[in-house]
Amino acid sequence: MATPGHEDNQGMCLYIVLYDYDPELLGRKKELRDEHRTFMHRLNSLGTVLSSGRTAAGDERGSLTIMLARDVEEAQRILKDDPYAQAGIVKSMTVREWSPVVGTFADC
C-alpha cells in the first residue's frame, strides 16, 4: 500500500494518533462531521490512514487513527488539515510511533 510521494513506502512507519476533543466545541462536530469523514476517507484511499474512529461508543471526546508517515512531524502536518483540527475541535493531538508484532498491522 503506497502513499503518494512514498511509492515504495521505504522509511514509512505506523503511527497511532489520539485526538482529544475540546468539550466546549463538541457541538461543532456534527456540523463538520461530513467534511471530517470526507477528509479521512480521502487519506484512507491514498493509503495514508489505515483506520480511524471514536475511542469508545458514545464517547464524543476522542478518537484514534492508525496511519503511515515518515515521522511524527509528517503525521501532524497531514492531520492539521482535518476540518476538526482547523475548527479547534481537536484540543490535543498525540502522535506515537507504533510497532505491532501480531495481527493485521504487523505486516505494514
GROMACS .gro file of N, CA and C in nm, residues 41-105:
model
  195
   41HIS      N    1  -1.162   0.969   0.466
   41HIS     CA    2  -1.181   0.872   0.358
   41HIS      C    3  -1.080   0.896   0.246
   42ARG      N    4  -1.053   1.023   0.217
   42ARG     CA    5  -0.953   1.056   0.114
   42ARG      C    6  -0.816   1.005   0.155
   43LEU      N    7  -0.777   1.028   0.280
   43LEU     CA    8  -0.648   0.979   0.329
   43LEU      C    9  -0.644   0.826   0.329
   44ASN      N   10  -0.757   0.764   0.356
   44ASN     CA   11  -0.763   0.618   0.352
   44ASN      C   12  -0.746   0.569   0.209
   45SER      N   13  -0.808   0.634   0.112
   45SER     CA   14  -0.796   0.592  -0.027
   45SER      C   15  -0.653   0.609  -0.079
   46LEU      N   16  -0.579   0.702  -0.019
   46LEU     CA   17  -0.438   0.723  -0.056
   46LEU      C   18  -0.344   0.626   0.014
   47GLY      N   19  -0.397   0.549   0.110
   47GLY     CA   20  -0.313   0.455   0.186
   47GLY      C   21  -0.244   0.518   0.304
   48THR      N   22  -0.277   0.642   0.338
   48THR     CA   23  -0.213   0.712   0.450
   48THR      C   24  -0.280   0.676   0.581
   49VAL      N   25  -0.412   0.686   0.586
   49VAL     CA   26  -0.487   0.647   0.705
   49VAL      C   27  -0.536   0.505   0.683
   50LEU      N   28  -0.500   0.416   0.775
   50LEU     CA   29  -0.539   0.277   0.764
   50LEU      C   30  -0.670   0.249   0.834
   51SER      N   31  -0.696   0.321   0.944
   51SER     CA   32  -0.820   0.305   1.018
   51SER      C   33  -0.836   0.425   1.111
   52SER      N   34  -0.962   0.462   1.138
   52SER     CA   35  -0.988   0.576   1.224
   52SER      C   36  -1.128   0.566   1.282
   53GLY      N   37  -1.146   0.613   1.404
   53GLY     CA   38  -1.279   0.613   1.464
   53GLY      C   39  -1.277   0.659   1.608
   54ARG      N   40  -1.398   0.671   1.664
   54ARG     CA   41  -1.411   0.713   1.804
   54ARG      C   42  -1.341   0.615   1.896
   55THR      N   43  -1.297   0.664   2.010
   55THR     CA   44  -1.227   0.577   2.104
   55THR      C   45  -1.320   0.484   2.179
   56ALA      N   46  -1.448   0.519   2.190
   56ALA     CA   47  -1.545   0.431   2.256
   56ALA      C   48  -1.684   0.471   2.213
   57ALA      N   49  -1.773   0.373   2.208
   57ALA     CA   50  -1.911   0.401   2.171
   57ALA      C   51  -1.969   0.504   2.268
   58GLY      N   52  -2.029   0.608   2.213
   58GLY     CA   53  -2.090   0.710   2.296
   58GLY      C   54  -1.992   0.811   2.352
   59ASP      N   55  -1.864   0.787   2.338
   59ASP     CA   56  -1.763   0.880   2.387
   59ASP      C   57  -1.735   0.982   2.279
   60GLU      N   58  -1.783   1.103   2.300
   60GLU     CA   59  -1.767   1.207   2.199
   60GLU      C   60  -1.643   1.292   2.225
   61ARG      N   61  -1.552   1.245   2.307
   61ARG     CA   62  -1.438   1.328   2.344
   61ARG      C   63  -1.306   1.285   2.284
   62GLY      N   64  -1.306   1.187   2.196
   62GLY     CA   65  -1.178   1.148   2.139
   62GLY      C   66  -1.190   1.051   2.025
   63SER      N   67  -1.076   1.028   1.959
   63SER     CA   68  -1.070   0.931   1.850
   63SER      C   69  -0.928   0.877   1.839
   64LEU      N   70  -0.916   0.770   1.764
   64LEU     CA   71  -0.787   0.707   1.740
   64LEU      C   72  -0.774   0.684   1.590
   65THR      N   73  -0.657   0.716   1.537
   65THR     CA   74  -0.628   0.694   1.395
   65THR      C   75  -0.498   0.615   1.384
   66ILE      N   76  -0.496   0.519   1.295
   66ILE     CA   77  -0.374   0.444   1.262
   66ILE      C   78  -0.334   0.489   1.122
   67MET      N   79  -0.210   0.535   1.109
   67MET     CA   80  -0.168   0.590   0.979
   67MET      C   81  -0.022   0.560   0.950
   68LEU      N   82   0.015   0.578   0.824
   68LEU     CA   83   0.154   0.567   0.780
   68LEU      C   84   0.211   0.707   0.758
   69ALA      N   85   0.334   0.727   0.801
   69ALA     CA   86   0.404   0.853   0.778
   69ALA      C   87   0.553   0.827   0.795
   70ARG      N   88   0.634   0.921   0.750
   70ARG     CA   89   0.780   0.908   0.766
   70ARG      C   90   0.825   0.940   0.908
   71ASP      N   91   0.755   1.033   0.973
   71ASP     CA   92   0.791   1.072   1.110
   71ASP      C   93   0.672   1.141   1.175
   72VAL      N   94   0.685   1.171   1.302
   72VAL     CA   95   0.578   1.236   1.378
   72VAL      C   96   0.536   1.367   1.313
   73GLU      N   97   0.634   1.444   1.269
   73GLU     CA   98   0.605   1.576   1.211
   73GLU      C   99   0.522   1.563   1.084
   74GLU      N  100   0.552   1.463   1.002
   74GLU     CA  101   0.473   1.444   0.881
   74GLU      C  102   0.330   1.406   0.916
   75ALA      N  103   0.312   1.317   1.012
   75ALA     CA  104   0.177   1.280   1.055
   75ALA      C  105   0.100   1.402   1.102
   76GLN      N  106   0.165   1.486   1.182
   76GLN     CA  107   0.099   1.608   1.231
   76GLN      C  108   0.065   1.703   1.116
   77ARG      N  109   0.156   1.718   1.021
   77ARG     CA  110   0.131   1.806   0.905
   77ARG      C  111   0.010   1.760   0.825
   78ILE      N  112   0.001   1.630   0.805
   78ILE     CA  113  -0.111   1.574   0.730
   78ILE      C  114  -0.242   1.602   0.801
   79LEU      N  115  -0.246   1.578   0.932
   79LEU     CA  116  -0.371   1.588   1.007
   79LEU      C  117  -0.409   1.731   1.044
   80LYS      N  118  -0.319   1.825   1.028
   80LYS     CA  119  -0.354   1.965   1.058
   80LYS      C  120  -0.462   2.017   0.964
   81ASP      N  121  -0.479   1.951   0.849
   81ASP     CA  122  -0.582   1.990   0.752
   81ASP      C  123  -0.718   1.926   0.779
   82ASP      N  124  -0.726   1.843   0.882
   82ASP     CA  125  -0.854   1.783   0.920
   82ASP      C  126  -0.949   1.897   0.960
   83PRO      N  127  -1.071   1.900   0.906
   83PRO     CA  128  -1.165   2.006   0.942
   83PRO      C  129  -1.188   2.018   1.093
   84TYR      N  130  -1.184   1.908   1.167
   84TYR     CA  131  -1.197   1.915   1.313
   84TYR      C  132  -1.079   1.992   1.373
   85ALA      N  133  -0.958   1.965   1.325
   85ALA     CA  134  -0.840   2.035   1.376
   85ALA      C  135  -0.845   2.183   1.340
   86GLN      N  136  -0.883   2.213   1.216
   86GLN     CA  137  -0.889   2.352   1.172
   86GLN      C  138  -0.993   2.433   1.250
   87ALA      N  139  -1.100   2.367   1.294
   87ALA     CA  140  -1.206   2.437   1.368
   87ALA      C  141  -1.175   2.447   1.517
   88GLY      N  142  -1.064   2.387   1.561
   88GLY     CA  143  -1.028   2.393   1.702
   88GLY      C  144  -1.095   2.287   1.788
   89ILE      N  145  -1.170   2.197   1.725
   89ILE     CA  146  -1.238   2.091   1.800
   89ILE      C  147  -1.136   1.996   1.861
   90VAL      N  148  -1.023   1.975   1.792
   90VAL     CA  149  -0.916   1.890   1.845
   90VAL      C  150  -0.838   1.973   1.945
   91LYS      N  151  -0.860   1.942   2.073
   91LYS     CA  152  -0.793   2.015   2.181
   91LYS      C  153  -0.645   1.976   2.188
   92SER      N  154  -0.619   1.846   2.169
   92SER     CA  155  -0.480   1.800   2.165
   92SER      C  156  -0.470   1.678   2.075
   93MET      N  157  -0.352   1.663   2.017
   93MET     CA  158  -0.323   1.551   1.928
   93MET      C  159  -0.195   1.485   1.977
   94THR      N  160  -0.203   1.357   2.007
   94THR     CA  161  -0.085   1.280   2.048
   94THR      C  162  -0.051   1.184   1.936
   95VAL      N  163   0.073   1.191   1.888
   95VAL     CA  164   0.118   1.104   1.779
   95VAL      C  165   0.232   1.018   1.833
   96ARG      N  166   0.215   0.886   1.820
   96ARG     CA  167   0.319   0.794   1.868
   96ARG      C  168   0.348   0.689   1.761
   97GLU      N  169   0.477   0.662   1.743
   97GLU     CA  170   0.515   0.553   1.652
   97GLU      C  171   0.467   0.423   1.714
   98TRP      N  172   0.421   0.332   1.629
   98TRP     CA  173   0.364   0.206   1.676
   98TRP      C  174   0.429   0.092   1.599
   99SER      N  175   0.472  -0.011   1.670
   99SER     CA  176   0.537  -0.127   1.608
   99SER      C  177   0.463  -0.255   1.644
  100PRO      N  178   0.350  -0.283   1.577
  100PRO     CA  179   0.276  -0.404   1.608
  100PRO      C  180   0.353  -0.529   1.566
  101VAL      N  181   0.345  -0.634   1.646
  101VAL     CA  182   0.415  -0.759   1.614
  101VAL      C  183   0.318  -0.873   1.584
  102VAL      N  184   0.191  -0.856   1.615
  102VAL     CA  185   0.091  -0.959   1.590
  102VAL      C  186  -0.033  -0.893   1.531
  103GLY      N  187  -0.092  -0.956   1.433
  103GLY     CA  188  -0.220  -0.909   1.382
  103GLY      C  189  -0.211  -0.840   1.247
  104THR      N  190  -0.323  -0.779   1.210
  104THR     CA  191  -0.342  -0.718   1.079
  104THR      C  192  -0.232  -0.620   1.041
  105PHE      N  193  -0.194  -0.535   1.132
  105PHE     CA  194  -0.099  -0.429   1.101
  105PHE      C  195   0.047  -0.470   1.121
   0.00000   0.00000   0.00000
